[in-house]
Each structure stands twice: as C-alpha cells, then as structure tokens.
Amino acid sequence: MGSTDVLGDLKTLDVFRDLSVCGQQMLECGMQLNYFDELKTIINKGNSVSGAYVVVRGRLRVYSISPSGNEATLYFINPGEVCILALNCIFNNLQYPAWVQTEPDTCVGMIPSLTYRTLFQNEPSIQNLTVHALSVLVFRLMEELEEIHSMNLNARLAKFILMRGAIDGQLRMTQSELAAHLGTTREVIAKLLRKMVAEKSVKTLRGSIVIEKLDVLAKQAGQGLLT
Amino acid sequence: MGSTDVLGDLKTLDVFRDLSVCGQQMLECGMQLNYFDELKTIINKGNSVSGAYVVVRGRLRVYSISPSGNEATLYFINPGEVCILALNCIFNNLQYPAWVQTEPDTCVGMIPSLTYRTLFQNEPSIQNLTVHALSVLVFRLMEELEEIHSMNLNARLAKFILMRGAIDGQLRMTQSELAAHLGTTREVIAKLLRKMVAEKSVKTLRGSIVIEKLDVLAKQAGQGLLT
DNA sequence: GGGCTTCTGTAGCAAAAGCTACATTGAGGA
DNA sequence: TCCTCAATGTAGCTTTTGCTACAGAAGCCC
C-alpha cells in the first residue's frame, strides 16, 4: 500500500544529489528505510536518539505538548530534509526535546549515529548538508516565533489554510488536528472557521476545509495584529 | 569608558580556545572590534550583513517588531557566541530577518564575510564552532516556542526575573524593556508585577526589580498553564 | 438497522491579555 | 529651584482566547 519504489524516490532527492556518497551508498552504510502508512509517533520527548533521520517521502511533524495536554507544532520536516535535532542529539548525546510524528504515507531513512558521525567527519558534502539543514531550521523557527508574536489566531489560521491547502484548494485535516498545529483548542478553531464560513471565504466539510475566496484569506493572513 | 582590555577578554573566550587560529589571528585576518557603551541597534531587519559577529563582552539581543510596533526578544547572544544568523546570511546572501541590539558595555568582533567563509572551508575547528552555535540556537528557539505555548505571561515573567536577576537578587531593567523582551506591553507587566508586589515576592524600584521570595517566583515559573 | 465513535456546530462563561487614559513619582538638566 | 521627561501606578474597558457542556451529523463495524 504505497511502499512502492522508495529507492527510486531516494535517488532523486536533493539531499543525495549533493552528496558524494549517494543514496545507494548511504544504504550500504547501514541506512534503514522505514515506511509508515498512518500517523505514528516515532520519537517521544526524552527518548534517546538512535540515529539520524532523513525524510524520503511524506512529512514529519515535530511538536511539543503542554502540561495541560495541548499539542503545538514546532515545525515540519519535508522530503529531502534531515531531522537536524536528532543529529544534534547524536553529536551531544542529548535526549530529544520534543515529539515527532509521521504523516500518513511517509518514508524515513534512519542512519545509525556512528555512521553519520563518521560521514560528517570525512565528507565535506555531509558537513554542508548539516549546516544547511540547521540554517533552514533556524529560519523556520524564527519565522514561527515572529508569527506568534505579531499575528492573532485568525491570521495564523488563514495563513495555515492557505499554505497547506492552496494547491488543490482544499485542506484535508480535521479541526482537532488544525488546533494541534496552531497550539490552541478545537472550539476556538471552530469559532474562527464559523466566521470564515459566514463571510463565505471557506466551506467546512467533515475532515476538510475548502477554500472559496483565496483573496479574502490572503488579506486576513496578512493583517496580523492590526485591527 | 570601559573599552579596557578587550584583547585580554578575547583570548579567554571559549570560542577561541577551540580554534587553531586564536583570537590574535582572527584579528590579523581582519576582525574589527567594536565597543558600545549603550543600547544601540546594529542591524535592522532587511539589512545586508557585512560579516560574522562574535560577542566578546556584554550581550546582543535579537528581536522582532510586530506591525503594531511591539518588540519581542527572540534570543540573546552571550559572550563567546557567534551570531549564527549573520553567518547564515553570509553563506546564502540573505538579508537579516530581525533586529539586533547591543546591551550597554558590549564589545563585538566583526569578521568580514569573505574571511569567515575562507576560515570555514579550511578550519575544521571553525566548522565545529559553526555547527555547535547553530545547534545551541535551535535548542534556544525551540525552548522559547515551547514556553510561549505552555506558559502564561505570569509564569514567563517570573522565569525571566529569576533567570536574569537571581545572581545578584536584582533585575536592572525598566518595565518597558521587560515588556519588549516578553513580547507584551508595559501595562500588562505592571499589572502582573503589582500582584507579585502584593504577595511580597518582589519589590519594584525605579529601573529595577528586587527579588524578595525566590521560592515563590520559582513556583510560579514552574506552574505554566496549570491553574 | 443498531450501536459506537469521531467529527462538527453552538452557546455561554471565565480568564488572559491588550488598549486608552491619566495621575504620580523620581532623576537630571537648565 | 523649577522644569521636563522618563518611569511607574492605576483604573476601566474591549478583545481574544480558553474551558465546559451538550447536541447533531457522518462514518464505521457488527
């Protein structure tokens, strides 16, 4: 059910194009490929990390859970990206500081810690990959922080719907999931969506949201705190 | 006025202990030392970055400004640390995505972009320094994000006062500055402090806050959203 | 069909945080 | 000393967000 030609996927990834050791060699070095067809938590906060993670297909979601049980997405790891946090844990023998979950139809390569450390020391391309991945993550986190400080929930919701749903005009996600991404609760999302539905900028279905007026959403997403 | 023995400071820094090219050589490579005795904005959002920044003494504050004009501190750069964001901009020819401000009595070394890139390519120690600085930053940002999601303002304020004032029992900072750090407004800070003063856990003076009951603050800082 | 679960819609209240406005106080300079 | 400005104290109101509770609807399995 979807496991298909993973090695094919692998070889076309940017990560590996950049490497002198290509995907095949990574596999020879001991990288294991794991396929997940549904949401599954693969790292819990406090876990020791056994290796580096490379997303081959699908997406990983890194999130935190507050003491009261609410989830909040910190960032996503897209195909071709390395879970740099895991790398950091490897290099510094730290425990992983958050939770990681697979999206449905996700394939992740796992490279044993020792292998990655060896590669890092010997391969300039791996060094560059690492620095680049870290840089991207820093930018992503800073953007997220800035967003939280300067946009209200309505604007963040509008932006999220646009970013994740604009391609096919539909965001396939339940309201609970949406709430978990934005670090709030379902009722609040429902309330905000109600307003959007009233102004006909979106339509809500069971398990998905259909974008009706892209421009209105875009305007809301750009508004931020300015009322 | 305080410029004193900057090179002395420099040689004792962890950053440079780690380098085969020591502070002296960095200076020979073209690093310029700049001293600031007061708050000064040294990078504006959107600026092109002319070099790498190393904090020798004092502290840099990286912050964002919302459309409505409110500041929010993203993170601090302490002595011995590199402004990795600037590095990233150097490597990728990006514009700086935030504002940077010196604290009073701060000395910053600036290494021209080209010099740093050369050092990075040839010196393994500089590569390690870079990766390490990035890792630290990622952890710091993730911690900040998690804090915002899981702690209310009161808890964050208590934590901030503890973290920055516990050493000498006093936090020398105006309430406006505090508000800018936590991404809120002065009135809100005043309101929260009033409660703390009422329960005698702190005392407020002009330009500073004196810690009275460390344990009470610590309890509040640990409480998070659980009411 | 019947029972169960999950998802959604809605209401109402409580708490948190933001905004406006103004009084008071302290420090420093003319 | 007086003036000015920055910092603080306070009040009251609005908006936003969170929390509780429940009802209806859609999908799924037996």
Coordinates of C-alpha atoms (C1' of nucleotides) in Angstrom, one line a residue:
Chain A
M1 CA 0.0 0.0 0.0
G2 CA 2.2 2.8 -1.2
S3 CA 5.7 1.4 -0.2
T4 CA 6.4 1.3 -4.0
D5 CA 9.8 2.5 -5.4
V6 CA 11.4 4.0 -2.3
L7 CA 14.9 3.7 -3.6
G8 CA 13.8 5.5 -6.7
D9 CA 12.4 8.3 -4.6
L10 CA 15.6 8.3 -2.7
K11 CA 18.0 8.8 -5.6
T12 CA 16.1 11.9 -6.9
L13 CA 16.3 13.7 -3.6
D14 CA 18.2 16.9 -3.3
V15 CA 20.0 15.7 -0.2
F16 CA 21.6 12.9 -2.0
R17 CA 22.3 14.8 -5.2
D18 CA 24.5 16.9 -3.1
L19 CA 26.4 14.0 -1.6
S20 CA 29.4 12.3 -3.0
V21 CA 28.2 9.2 -1.2
C22 CA 24.8 8.8 -2.8
G23 CA 21.6 7.2 -1.5
Q24 CA 22.8 3.8 -2.5
Q25 CA 26.0 4.2 -0.5
M26 CA 24.0 5.5 2.4
L27 CA 22.1 2.3 2.3
E28 CA 25.3 0.4 2.2
C29 CA 26.5 2.4 5.2
G30 CA 23.6 0.9 7.1
M31 CA 20.7 3.3 6.5
Q32 CA 17.4 1.6 7.1
L33 CA 14.2 2.6 5.4
N34 CA 11.0 2.6 7.3
Y35 CA 7.6 3.2 5.8
F36 CA 4.6 4.4 7.7
D37 CA 1.1 4.5 6.2
E38 CA -0.6 6.3 9.1
L39 CA 0.1 8.8 11.8
K40 CA 2.6 7.3 14.2
T41 CA 4.7 8.8 16.9
I42 CA 8.3 7.7 16.3
I43 CA 10.1 9.8 18.9
N44 CA 8.8 10.7 22.4
K45 CA 10.3 13.6 24.3
G46 CA 13.2 12.4 26.4
N47 CA 13.9 9.4 24.2
S48 CA 17.5 8.7 23.3
V49 CA 18.0 9.1 19.6
S50 CA 19.5 6.1 17.8
G51 CA 20.3 7.7 14.5
A52 CA 19.9 10.5 12.0
Y53 CA 16.6 10.7 10.2
V54 CA 16.2 11.6 6.6
V55 CA 12.7 12.1 5.2
V56 CA 12.4 10.3 1.8
R57 CA 8.7 10.8 1.3
G58 CA 5.8 12.3 3.2
R59 CA 6.5 14.6 6.2
L60 CA 7.5 14.5 9.8
R61 CA 5.9 16.8 12.4
V62 CA 7.9 18.0 15.4
Y63 CA 5.7 19.2 18.2
S64 CA 5.5 20.0 21.9
I65 CA 2.9 19.1 24.4
S66 CA 2.0 21.4 27.2
P67 CA 1.4 20.2 30.8
S68 CA -2.3 20.6 30.2
G69 CA -2.1 18.2 27.2
N70 CA -2.4 20.6 24.3
E71 CA -0.1 20.0 21.3
A72 CA 1.6 22.6 19.2
T73 CA 3.5 22.1 16.1
L74 CA 7.0 23.5 16.2
Y75 CA 7.9 22.8 12.6
F76 CA 7.7 20.2 9.8
I77 CA 10.4 18.2 8.1
N78 CA 9.8 17.8 4.4
P79 CA 11.1 15.3 1.9
G80 CA 14.9 15.6 1.4
E81 CA 15.4 17.2 4.7
V82 CA 17.3 15.8 7.7
C83 CA 16.0 15.9 11.2
I84 CA 18.7 18.1 12.5
L85 CA 17.5 17.9 16.0
A86 CA 18.2 14.2 16.0
L87 CA 21.7 15.0 14.6
N88 CA 22.3 17.4 17.4
C89 CA 21.3 14.8 20.0
I90 CA 23.6 12.4 18.4
F91 CA 26.6 14.8 18.5
N92 CA 25.9 15.9 22.0
N93 CA 24.4 12.7 23.5
L94 CA 21.3 14.6 24.4
Q95 CA 17.7 13.4 24.8
Y96 CA 15.3 14.5 22.2
P97 CA 13.5 17.7 23.4
A98 CA 10.1 17.1 21.6
W99 CA 7.8 14.7 20.0
V100 CA 8.0 13.5 16.4
Q101 CA 5.1 12.1 14.4
T102 CA 4.9 10.7 10.8
E103 CA 2.2 11.9 8.5
P104 CA 0.3 9.1 6.5
D105 CA 2.4 7.7 3.6
T106 CA 5.8 8.7 5.0
C107 CA 9.1 7.0 4.4
V108 CA 12.0 7.8 6.7
G109 CA 15.6 6.7 6.4
M110 CA 17.5 6.1 9.6
I111 CA 21.3 6.2 9.7
P112 CA 23.0 4.9 12.8
S113 CA 24.6 7.5 14.9
L114 CA 28.1 6.2 14.5
T115 CA 27.8 6.1 10.7
Y116 CA 26.6 9.6 10.5
R117 CA 29.4 10.9 12.7
T118 CA 31.9 9.2 10.6
L119 CA 30.4 10.5 7.4
F120 CA 30.3 14.0 8.9
Q121 CA 34.0 14.0 9.7
N122 CA 35.1 12.7 6.3
E123 CA 32.7 14.2 3.9
P124 CA 32.6 17.9 3.2
S125 CA 29.2 17.5 1.5
I126 CA 27.7 16.0 4.6
Q127 CA 29.1 18.9 6.6
N128 CA 27.5 21.3 4.2
L129 CA 24.2 19.4 4.3
T130 CA 24.3 19.6 8.1
V131 CA 25.0 23.3 8.3
H132 CA 22.3 24.0 5.7
A133 CA 19.7 21.9 7.4
L134 CA 20.4 23.7 10.6
S135 CA 20.2 27.1 9.0
V136 CA 16.8 26.3 7.4
L137 CA 15.5 25.2 10.7
V138 CA 16.7 28.3 12.5
F139 CA 14.9 30.4 9.9
R140 CA 11.7 28.4 10.2
L141 CA 11.7 28.6 14.0
M142 CA 12.3 32.3 13.9
E143 CA 9.5 32.8 11.5
E144 CA 7.2 30.8 13.7
L145 CA 8.1 32.8 16.8
E146 CA 7.7 36.1 14.9
E147 CA 4.3 34.9 13.7
I148 CA 3.1 34.1 17.2
H149 CA 4.1 37.5 18.4
S150 CA 2.7 39.5 15.7
M151 CA -0.3 37.7 14.3
N152 CA -3.5 36.8 16.1
L153 CA -5.0 33.3 15.8
N154 CA -7.4 34.3 13.0
A155 CA -4.5 35.5 10.8
R156 CA -2.4 32.4 11.6
L157 CA -5.3 30.1 10.8
A158 CA -5.9 31.9 7.5
K159 CA -2.2 31.6 6.7
F160 CA -2.1 27.9 7.6
I161 CA -5.1 27.1 5.4
L162 CA -3.5 29.0 2.5
M163 CA -0.1 27.5 2.9
R164 CA -1.3 23.9 3.3
G165 CA -4.4 24.0 1.2
A166 CA -3.9 26.5 -1.7
I167 CA -2.5 23.9 -4.1
D168 CA -5.6 21.8 -4.5
G169 CA -8.0 24.3 -2.9
Q170 CA -8.7 22.0 0.0
L171 CA -7.1 21.3 3.3
R172 CA -7.7 17.7 4.3
M173 CA -7.4 17.9 8.1
T174 CA -9.8 17.7 11.0
Q175 CA -10.4 20.8 13.2
S176 CA -8.7 19.0 16.1
E177 CA -5.6 18.5 14.0
L178 CA -5.6 22.1 13.0
A179 CA -5.9 23.1 16.6
A180 CA -2.9 21.0 17.5
H181 CA -0.8 22.6 14.7
L182 CA -1.6 26.1 15.9
G183 CA -1.3 25.3 19.6
T184 CA -4.9 26.0 20.5
T185 CA -8.1 24.1 21.0
R186 CA -10.8 22.7 18.7
E187 CA -13.5 25.0 19.9
V188 CA -11.5 28.1 19.1
I189 CA -10.8 26.8 15.6
A190 CA -14.5 26.1 15.1
K191 CA -15.4 29.6 16.2
L192 CA -12.9 31.2 13.8
L193 CA -14.0 28.9 11.0
R194 CA -17.6 29.8 11.7
K195 CA -16.8 33.5 10.9
M196 CA -14.9 32.5 7.8
V197 CA -17.9 30.4 6.6
A198 CA -20.2 33.3 7.4
E199 CA -18.2 35.5 5.1
K200 CA -18.0 32.7 2.6
S201 CA -14.2 32.6 2.4
V202 CA -14.2 28.9 3.1
K203 CA -16.5 25.9 3.3
T204 CA -16.2 23.2 6.0
L205 CA -16.7 19.6 5.4
R206 CA -16.2 16.6 7.6
G207 CA -12.4 16.2 7.7
S208 CA -11.5 19.0 5.3
I209 CA -11.8 22.7 4.6
V210 CA -12.5 24.0 1.1
I211 CA -11.1 27.4 0.1
E212 CA -13.7 29.6 -1.6
K213 CA -12.2 33.1 -1.6
L214 CA -8.5 32.9 -1.7
D215 CA -8.1 36.7 -1.7
V216 CA -10.1 37.2 1.4
L217 CA -8.0 34.6 3.2
A218 CA -4.8 36.2 2.0
K219 CA -5.9 39.5 3.3
Q220 CA -6.7 38.1 6.7
A221 CA -3.4 36.3 6.8
G222 CA -1.5 39.5 6.1
Q223 CA -3.4 41.6 8.6
G224 CA -1.6 40.4 11.7
L225 CA -2.5 42.4 14.9
L226 CA -3.5 45.5 13.1
T227 CA -7.3 45.7 13.6
Chain B
M1 CA 35.0 54.4 29.3
G2 CA 35.1 50.6 29.7
S3 CA 36.9 49.7 26.5
T4 CA 39.7 48.4 28.7
D5 CA 41.5 45.1 27.8
V6 CA 39.4 43.8 25.1
L7 CA 42.1 41.6 23.6
G8 CA 42.6 40.0 27.0
D9 CA 38.9 39.2 27.1
L10 CA 39.1 37.8 23.7
K11 CA 41.8 35.3 24.4
T12 CA 40.0 33.8 27.3
L13 CA 36.8 33.1 25.3
D14 CA 35.7 29.6 24.8
V15 CA 35.2 30.2 21.1
F16 CA 38.8 31.0 20.6
R17 CA 40.1 28.3 22.9
D18 CA 38.5 26.0 20.5
L19 CA 40.2 27.4 17.4
S20 CA 43.6 26.7 16.0
V21 CA 43.6 30.2 14.7
C22 CA 43.3 32.1 18.0
G23 CA 41.8 35.5 18.7
Q24 CA 45.1 37.2 17.7
Q25 CA 45.0 35.5 14.3
M26 CA 41.3 36.4 13.9
L27 CA 42.4 40.0 14.4
E28 CA 45.1 39.5 11.8
C29 CA 42.6 38.1 9.5
G30 CA 40.7 41.4 9.6
M31 CA 38.4 41.1 12.6
Q32 CA 37.4 44.5 13.8
L33 CA 36.5 45.1 17.4
N34 CA 33.7 47.5 18.2
Y35 CA 32.7 48.7 21.6
F36 CA 29.3 50.0 22.6
D37 CA 28.6 51.6 25.9
E38 CA 24.9 51.9 25.5
L39 CA 21.9 50.3 23.8
K40 CA 22.4 50.5 20.1
T41 CA 20.7 48.9 17.1
I42 CA 23.5 47.4 15.0
I43 CA 21.4 45.5 12.4
N44 CA 18.0 46.4 11.1
K45 CA 15.7 43.8 9.5
G46 CA 16.4 43.6 5.9
N47 CA 20.0 44.9 6.2
S48 CA 22.7 43.1 4.2
V49 CA 25.1 41.6 6.6
S50 CA 28.7 42.5 6.1
G51 CA 30.4 40.0 8.3
A52 CA 30.2 37.5 11.1
Y53 CA 29.6 38.8 14.6
V54 CA 31.4 37.4 17.7
V55 CA 30.3 38.7 21.1
V56 CA 33.5 39.4 23.2
R57 CA 31.8 41.1 26.1
G58 CA 28.3 42.1 27.0
R59 CA 25.3 40.7 25.1
L60 CA 23.4 41.0 21.9
R61 CA 19.7 40.9 21.7
V62 CA 17.9 39.6 18.6
Y63 CA 14.3 40.7 18.4
S64 CA 11.4 41.1 16.1
I65 CA 9.0 44.0 15.8
S66 CA 5.3 43.5 15.1
P67 CA 3.4 45.7 12.6
S68 CA 1.8 47.4 15.6
G69 CA 5.3 48.3 16.9
N70 CA 5.7 45.9 19.8
E71 CA 9.1 44.3 20.2
A72 CA 9.7 40.7 21.2
T73 CA 13.0 39.2 22.0
L74 CA 13.8 36.1 20.0
Y75 CA 17.0 35.2 21.8
F76 CA 20.2 36.5 23.3
I77 CA 23.8 36.1 22.1
N78 CA 26.2 35.8 25.0
P79 CA 30.0 36.3 25.3
G80 CA 31.9 33.7 23.3
E81 CA 29.0 33.1 21.0
V82 CA 28.7 33.8 17.3
C83 CA 25.7 35.4 15.7
I84 CA 24.9 32.4 13.6
L85 CA 22.1 34.2 11.8
A86 CA 24.6 36.6 10.4
L87 CA 26.7 33.6 9.3
N88 CA 23.7 32.1 7.6
C89 CA 23.1 35.4 5.7
I90 CA 26.7 35.4 4.7
F91 CA 26.6 31.9 3.3
N92 CA 23.4 32.3 1.5
N93 CA 23.5 36.0 0.7
L94 CA 20.3 36.6 2.6
Q95 CA 19.0 39.7 4.3
Y96 CA 19.0 39.7 8.0
P97 CA 15.5 38.6 9.2
A98 CA 15.4 40.5 12.5
W99 CA 16.8 43.4 14.5
V100 CA 19.9 43.2 16.7
Q101 CA 20.7 45.5 19.5
T102 CA 23.7 45.8 21.8
E103 CA 23.3 45.9 25.6
P104 CA 25.3 48.5 27.5
D105 CA 29.1 47.7 27.8
T106 CA 29.2 45.3 24.9
C107 CA 32.1 44.5 22.6
V108 CA 31.6 42.8 19.3
G109 CA 34.1 41.4 16.9
M110 CA 33.2 41.6 13.2
I111 CA 34.9 39.3 10.8
P112 CA 34.4 40.1 7.1
S113 CA 32.2 37.7 5.2
L114 CA 35.0 36.5 2.9
T115 CA 37.4 35.9 5.7
Y116 CA 34.9 33.8 7.6
R117 CA 34.0 31.7 4.5
T118 CA 37.6 31.0 3.9
L119 CA 38.2 30.1 7.5
F120 CA 35.1 27.8 7.4
Q121 CA 36.4 25.9 4.4
N122 CA 39.8 25.3 5.8
E123 CA 39.5 25.1 9.5
P124 CA 37.7 22.0 11.0
S125 CA 37.5 23.9 14.3
I126 CA 35.6 26.7 12.7
Q127 CA 33.2 24.2 11.2
N128 CA 32.6 22.7 14.5
L129 CA 32.1 26.1 16.1
T130 CA 29.5 26.9 13.4
V131 CA 27.6 23.7 13.8
H132 CA 27.7 24.0 17.6
A133 CA 26.5 27.6 17.5
L134 CA 23.6 26.6 15.2
S135 CA 22.6 23.7 17.5
V136 CA 22.6 25.9 20.6
L137 CA 20.4 28.4 18.8
V138 CA 17.9 25.8 17.6
F139 CA 17.5 24.5 21.1
R140 CA 17.1 28.0 22.4
L141 CA 14.4 28.8 19.9
M142 CA 12.6 25.6 20.5
E143 CA 12.6 26.2 24.2
E144 CA 11.2 29.7 23.6
L145 CA 8.5 28.4 21.4
E146 CA 7.5 25.7 23.8
E147 CA 7.5 28.3 26.6
I148 CA 5.1 30.5 24.8
H149 CA 2.8 27.6 24.0
S150 CA 2.7 26.2 27.5
M151 CA 3.2 29.0 30.0
N152 CA 1.1 32.1 30.6
L153 CA 2.6 35.5 30.9
N154 CA 2.8 35.5 34.6
A155 CA 4.9 32.3 34.6
R156 CA 7.1 33.6 31.8
L157 CA 7.7 36.9 33.7
A158 CA 8.6 35.0 36.9
K159 CA 11.0 32.8 35.0
F160 CA 12.6 35.8 33.2
I161 CA 13.1 37.7 36.5
L162 CA 14.7 34.6 38.0
M163 CA 16.9 33.8 35.1
R164 CA 18.2 37.3 34.7
G165 CA 18.1 38.6 38.2
A166 CA 18.8 35.7 40.6
I167 CA 22.5 36.1 40.7
D168 CA 22.5 39.5 42.5
G169 CA 18.9 39.3 43.5
Q170 CA 18.0 42.3 41.4
L171 CA 17.0 42.8 37.8
R172 CA 18.1 46.1 36.5
M173 CA 15.7 46.8 33.7
T174 CA 12.7 49.1 33.2
Q175 CA 9.2 47.6 32.8
S176 CA 9.1 48.8 29.2
E177 CA 12.2 46.8 28.5
L178 CA 10.8 43.8 30.2
A179 CA 7.6 44.1 28.1
A180 CA 9.7 44.2 25.0
H181 CA 11.5 41.0 26.0
L182 CA 8.3 39.1 26.6
G183 CA 6.5 40.5 23.6
T184 CA 3.8 42.3 25.5
T185 CA 3.1 45.8 26.7
R186 CA 4.2 47.8 29.8
E187 CA 0.8 48.0 31.4
V188 CA 0.4 44.2 31.4
I189 CA 3.8 43.8 33.0
A190 CA 2.9 46.5 35.6
K191 CA -0.3 44.6 36.3
L192 CA 1.5 41.3 36.9
L193 CA 4.2 43.0 39.0
R194 CA 1.5 44.5 41.1
K195 CA 0.3 41.1 42.0
M196 CA 3.8 39.9 42.8
V197 CA 4.4 43.0 44.9
A198 CA 1.1 42.3 46.8
E199 CA 2.3 38.9 47.7
K200 CA 5.7 40.3 48.6
S201 CA 7.6 38.1 46.2
V202 CA 9.3 41.1 44.6
K203 CA 9.8 44.8 45.2
T204 CA 9.8 47.3 42.4
L205 CA 12.1 50.3 42.2
R206 CA 12.7 52.8 39.5
G207 CA 14.6 50.9 36.8
S208 CA 14.9 47.6 38.7
I209 CA 13.1 44.8 40.4
V210 CA 14.3 43.3 43.6
I211 CA 13.7 39.6 44.3
E212 CA 12.3 39.0 47.7
K213 CA 11.0 35.5 47.8
L214 CA 12.8 33.4 45.3
D215 CA 10.9 30.2 46.1
V216 CA 7.5 31.8 45.3
L217 CA 8.8 33.1 42.0
A218 CA 10.2 29.7 41.2
K219 CA 6.9 28.1 41.9
Q220 CA 5.1 30.5 39.6
A221 CA 7.7 30.0 36.9
G222 CA 7.2 26.2 37.1
Q223 CA 3.4 26.4 37.1
G224 CA 2.8 27.0 33.4
L225 CA -0.8 26.9 32.3
L226 CA -2.0 24.6 35.1
T227 CA -4.1 26.8 37.2
Chain C
dG1 C1' -30.7 -1.5 11.1
dG2 C1' -28.4 -0.6 15.5
dG3 C1' -24.8 0.9 18.2
dC4 C1' -20.5 3.1 18.6
dT5 C1' -17.0 6.5 17.7
dT6 C1' -15.4 10.6 15.7
dC7 C1' -16.2 15.0 13.9
dT8 C1' -18.6 19.2 13.9
dG9 C1' -21.7 23.1 15.5
dT10 C1' -23.1 26.1 19.1
dA11 C1' -23.6 28.6 23.4
dG12 C1' -22.1 30.8 27.4
dC13 C1' -19.0 31.9 30.8
dA14 C1' -14.2 32.8 32.6
dA15 C1' -9.6 34.2 32.3
dA16 C1' -5.9 36.4 29.9
dA17 C1' -4.1 40.0 27.5
dG18 C1' -4.3 44.3 25.0
dC19 C1' -5.6 49.3 24.7
dT20 C1' -6.6 54.0 26.4
dA21 C1' -6.2 57.4 29.6
dC22 C1' -4.4 59.8 33.3
dA23 C1' -2.1 60.6 37.9
dT24 C1' 2.2 60.3 40.4
dT25 C1' 6.9 60.0 41.2
dG26 C1' 11.8 60.3 40.6
dA27 C1' 16.1 61.8 38.1
dG28 C1' 18.6 65.0 35.7
dG29 C1' 19.4 69.3 33.4
dA30 C1' 18.7 74.5 32.8
Chain D
dT1 C1' 14.8 75.6 42.4
dC2 C1' 12.0 74.6 38.6
dC3 C1' 11.1 72.2 34.5
dT4 C1' 10.9 68.3 31.8
dC5 C1' 11.0 63.8 30.7
dA6 C1' 11.1 59.0 31.6
dA7 C1' 9.3 55.5 34.6
dT8 C1' 5.8 53.8 37.3
dG9 C1' 1.0 53.1 39.4
dT10 C1' -3.9 52.5 38.5
dA11 C1' -8.4 52.1 36.5
dG12 C1' -11.7 50.6 33.3
dC13 C1' -13.0 48.7 29.1
dT14 C1' -12.6 45.6 24.9
dT15 C1' -11.0 41.8 22.5
dT16 C1' -9.2 37.4 22.3
dT17 C1' -8.6 33.0 23.8
dG18 C1' -9.7 29.1 26.8
dC19 C1' -12.8 25.9 29.0
dT20 C1' -17.1 23.3 29.8
dA21 C1' -21.1 21.3 28.1
dC22 C1' -24.0 19.3 25.1
dA23 C1' -26.4 18.2 20.6
dG24 C1' -26.5 16.8 15.9
dA25 C1' -24.3 14.6 11.9
dA26 C1' -21.4 11.4 9.4
dG27 C1' -18.9 7.3 9.1
dC28 C1' -17.9 2.5 10.5
dC29 C1' -18.4 -2.0 12.2
dC30 C1' -21.4 -5.7 13.8

